PDB file of C-alpha atoms in Angstrom:
ATOM      1  CA  MET A1140       0.240  -0.452   0.205  1.00  0.00           C
ATOM      2  CA  GLN A1141       1.345   3.256  -1.253  1.00  0.00           C
ATOM      3  CA  ALA A1142       1.208   6.342   1.514  1.00  0.00           C
ATOM      4  CA  PRO A1143      -0.723   9.427   0.604  1.00  0.00           C
ATOM      5  CA  THR A1144       0.315  11.938  -0.553  1.00  0.00           C
ATOM      6  CA  SER A1145       1.254  15.603   1.694  1.00  0.00           C
ATOM      7  CA  ALA A1146       1.314  18.408   0.248  1.00  0.00           C
ATOM      8  CA  SER A1147       4.660  19.433   0.372  1.00  0.00           C
ATOM      9  CA  GLN A1148       5.060  16.197  -1.611  1.00  0.00           C
ATOM     10  CA  THR A1149       5.285  17.028  -5.111  1.00  0.00           C
ATOM     11  CA  VAL A1150       4.773  14.331  -7.967  1.00  0.00           C
ATOM     12  CA  ALA A1151       7.312  15.195 -11.143  1.00  0.00           C
ATOM     13  CA  PRO A1152       5.176  14.808 -14.332  1.00  0.00           C
ATOM     14  CA  VAL A1153       5.241  11.914 -16.839  1.00  0.00           C
ATOM     15  CA  VAL A1154       7.746  13.715 -19.960  1.00  0.00           C
ATOM     16  CA  ALA A1155       6.700  11.632 -23.521  1.00  0.00           C
ATOM     17  CA  PRO A1156      10.282  11.232 -24.908  1.00  0.00           C
ATOM     18  CA  ALA A1157      10.440  13.131 -27.692  1.00  0.00           C
ATOM     19  CA  ALA A1158       9.798  12.225 -31.382  1.00  0.00           C
ATOM     20  CA  GLN A1159      12.680  11.617 -33.290  1.00  0.00           C
ATOM     21  CA  SER A1160      12.471  12.678 -36.956  1.00  0.00           C
ATOM     22  CA  ALA A1161      13.159   9.782 -39.699  1.00  0.00           C
ATOM     23  CA  PRO A1162      17.188   9.713 -39.979  1.00  0.00           C
ATOM     24  CA  THR A1163      17.887  11.712 -42.840  1.00  0.00           C
ATOM     25  CA  ALA A1164      19.953  10.823 -46.766  1.00  0.00           C
ATOM     26  CA  THR A1165      23.037  11.707 -45.303  1.00  0.00           C
ATOM     27  CA  GLU A1166      22.535   9.549 -42.103  1.00  0.00           C
ATOM     28  CA  MET A1167      20.947   6.507 -44.537  1.00  0.00           C
ATOM     29  CA  TYR A1168      24.091   6.511 -46.361  1.00  0.00           C
ATOM     30  CA  ASP A1169      26.684   7.561 -43.247  1.00  0.00           C
ATOM     31  CA  ALA A1170      24.784   4.226 -41.439  1.00  0.00           C
ATOM     32  CA  ALA A1171      24.853   1.623 -45.344  1.00  0.00           C
ATOM     33  CA  ARG A1172      28.953   2.548 -45.347  1.00  0.00           C
ATOM     34  CA  LEU A1173      28.955   2.028 -41.560  1.00  0.00           C
ATOM     35  CA  MET A1174      27.991  -1.324 -42.160  1.00  0.00           C
ATOM     36  CA  GLN A1175      29.517  -1.780 -45.881  1.00  0.00           C
ATOM     37  CA  ARG A1176      32.681  -1.436 -44.153  1.00  0.00           C
ATOM     38  CA  GLU A1177      32.241  -3.604 -41.314  1.00  0.00           C
ATOM     39  CA  LEU A1178      31.413  -6.209 -43.684  1.00  0.00           C
ATOM     40  CA  ARG A1179      34.416  -5.728 -45.266  1.00  0.00           C
ATOM     41  CA  ASN A1180      36.535  -5.915 -42.046  1.00  0.00           C
ATOM     42  CA  GLN A1181      34.201  -8.986 -41.129  1.00  0.00           C
ATOM     43  CA  ARG A1182      35.988 -10.897 -45.117  1.00  0.00           C
ATOM     44  CA  ASN A1183      39.227  -9.515 -44.500  1.00  0.00           C
ATOM     45  CA  ALA A1184      39.340 -11.575 -40.652  1.00  0.00           C
ATOM     46  CA  LEU A1185      37.622 -14.319 -42.281  1.00  0.00           C
ATOM     47  CA  ASP A1186      40.783 -14.473 -44.470  1.00  0.00           C
ATOM     48  CA  ASP A1187      43.064 -14.424 -42.147  1.00  0.00           C
ATOM     49  CA  GLN A1188      41.528 -17.404 -40.334  1.00  0.00           C
ATOM     50  CA  ARG A1189      41.094 -19.451 -43.150  1.00  0.00           C
ATOM     51  CA  ARG A1190      44.896 -18.494 -44.821  1.00  0.00           C
ATOM     52  CA  GLU A1191      45.812 -19.666 -40.601  1.00  0.00           C
ATOM     53  CA  LEU A1192      43.294 -23.440 -40.906  1.00  0.00           C
ATOM     54  CA  GLN A1193      45.614 -23.394 -44.513  1.00  0.00           C
ATOM     55  CA  GLU A1194      48.722 -23.671 -43.028  1.00  0.00           C
ATOM     56  CA  GLN A1195      47.603 -26.039 -39.882  1.00  0.00           C
ATOM     57  CA  LEU A1196      46.728 -28.590 -42.533  1.00  0.00           C
ATOM     58  CA  ALA A1197      49.722 -28.116 -43.901  1.00  0.00           C
ATOM     59  CA  GLN A1198      51.495 -29.292 -41.094  1.00  0.00           C
ATOM     60  CA  SER A1199      49.199 -31.454 -40.250  1.00  0.00           C
ATOM     61  CA  THR A1200      50.150 -34.942 -38.572  1.00  0.00           C
ATOM     62  CA  THR A1201      47.426 -37.083 -38.100  1.00  0.00           C
ATOM     63  CA  SER A1202      44.425 -37.801 -39.676  1.00  0.00           C
ATOM     64  CA  ALA A1203      42.264 -36.051 -36.941  1.00  0.00           C
ATOM     65  CA  ASP A1204      44.296 -33.871 -37.814  1.00  0.00           C
ATOM     66  CA  THR A1205      43.218 -33.157 -41.066  1.00  0.00           C
ATOM     67  CA  LYS A1206      40.001 -33.968 -40.462  1.00  0.00           C
ATOM     68  CA  GLY A1207      39.357 -31.626 -37.524  1.00  0.00           C
ATOM     69  CA  ILE A1208      40.859 -28.410 -39.659  1.00  0.00           C
ATOM     70  CA  GLU A1209      39.676 -29.597 -43.138  1.00  0.00           C
ATOM     71  CA  GLY A1210      35.757 -29.019 -40.840  1.00  0.00           C
ATOM     72  CA  ARG A1211      37.120 -25.794 -39.439  1.00  0.00           C
ATOM     73  CA  LEU A1212      37.492 -24.591 -43.185  1.00  0.00           C
ATOM     74  CA  ALA A1213      34.219 -25.474 -44.650  1.00  0.00           C
ATOM     75  CA  ALA A1214      32.826 -24.095 -41.478  1.00  0.00           C
ATOM     76  CA  LEU A1215      34.898 -21.306 -42.575  1.00  0.00           C
ATOM     77  CA  ASP A1216      33.759 -21.125 -45.939  1.00  0.00           C
ATOM     78  CA  ALA A1217      30.398 -20.913 -45.262  1.00  0.00           C
ATOM     79  CA  ARG A1218      30.714 -17.993 -43.620  1.00  0.00           C
ATOM     80  CA  GLN A1219      32.708 -16.786 -46.102  1.00  0.00           C
ATOM     81  CA  ALA A1220      30.110 -17.247 -48.540  1.00  0.00           C
ATOM     82  CA  ASP A1221      27.324 -15.388 -46.704  1.00  0.00           C
ATOM     83  CA  VAL A1222      29.549 -12.595 -45.645  1.00  0.00           C
ATOM     84  CA  GLU A1223      29.863 -12.123 -49.322  1.00  0.00           C
ATOM     85  CA  LYS A1224      26.468 -12.507 -49.746  1.00  0.00           C
ATOM     86  CA  GLN A1225      25.962  -9.325 -47.251  1.00  0.00           C
ATOM     87  CA  LEU A1226      28.316  -7.542 -48.467  1.00  0.00           C
ATOM     88  CA  ALA A1227      26.485  -7.723 -51.987  1.00  0.00           C
ATOM     89  CA  VAL A1228      23.355  -6.082 -50.812  1.00  0.00           C
ATOM     90  CA  ALA A1229      25.111  -3.706 -48.386  1.00  0.00           C
ATOM     91  CA  ASP A1230      26.899  -2.130 -51.370  1.00  0.00           C
ATOM     92  CA  ALA A1231      23.586  -2.261 -53.645  1.00  0.00           C
ATOM     93  CA  GLN A1232      22.379  -0.439 -50.183  1.00  0.00           C
ATOM     94  CA  VAL A1233      25.484   2.136 -50.574  1.00  0.00           C
ATOM     95  CA  ALA A1234      24.820   2.762 -54.564  1.00  0.00           C
ATOM     96  CA  THR A1235      21.060   3.315 -53.583  1.00  0.00           C
ATOM     97  CA  ALA A1236      21.543   5.602 -50.848  1.00  0.00           C
ATOM     98  CA  SER A1237      24.532   7.509 -52.219  1.00  0.00           C
ATOM     99  CA  SER A1238      21.208   8.842 -55.242  1.00  0.00           C
ATOM    100  CA  ILE A1239      19.294   9.831 -52.979  1.00  0.00           C
ATOM    101  CA  PRO A1240      18.549  13.536 -53.440  1.00  0.00           C
ATOM    102  CA  GLY A1241      20.124  16.113 -51.117  1.00  0.00           C
ATOM    103  CA  VAL A1242      22.398  12.564 -49.608  1.00  0.00           C
ATOM    104  CA  VAL A1243      26.154  14.625 -48.583  1.00  0.00           C
ATOM    105  CA  VAL A1244      28.646  11.543 -49.885  1.00  0.00           C
ATOM    106  CA  GLU A1245      32.059  13.123 -48.646  1.00  0.00           C
ATOM    107  CA  ARG A1246      35.154  11.098 -49.896  1.00  0.00           C
TER     108      ARG A1246
END
């Protein structure tokens, strides 16, 4: 049960959060570029991981090691294919966003 409020206690009014406006064309372009950059970074990291696994495979001495590394390579290849698809979509989004009237594209 709540204690009754007295005249000396005041209740703060509830304020609704300010309505956010839709993103500008430049903000949408910047967001698309950020996604594109992140996906490229992920692709580069996957490429590095693949090179390391290939080196490990070349140096593996047992069939169990070889099979394990080959399994990791297959999983990595699937991830790389997924990132490549996402990157193709991101590239298209950047191209689309750059064509919106009013967008400021910095080079």
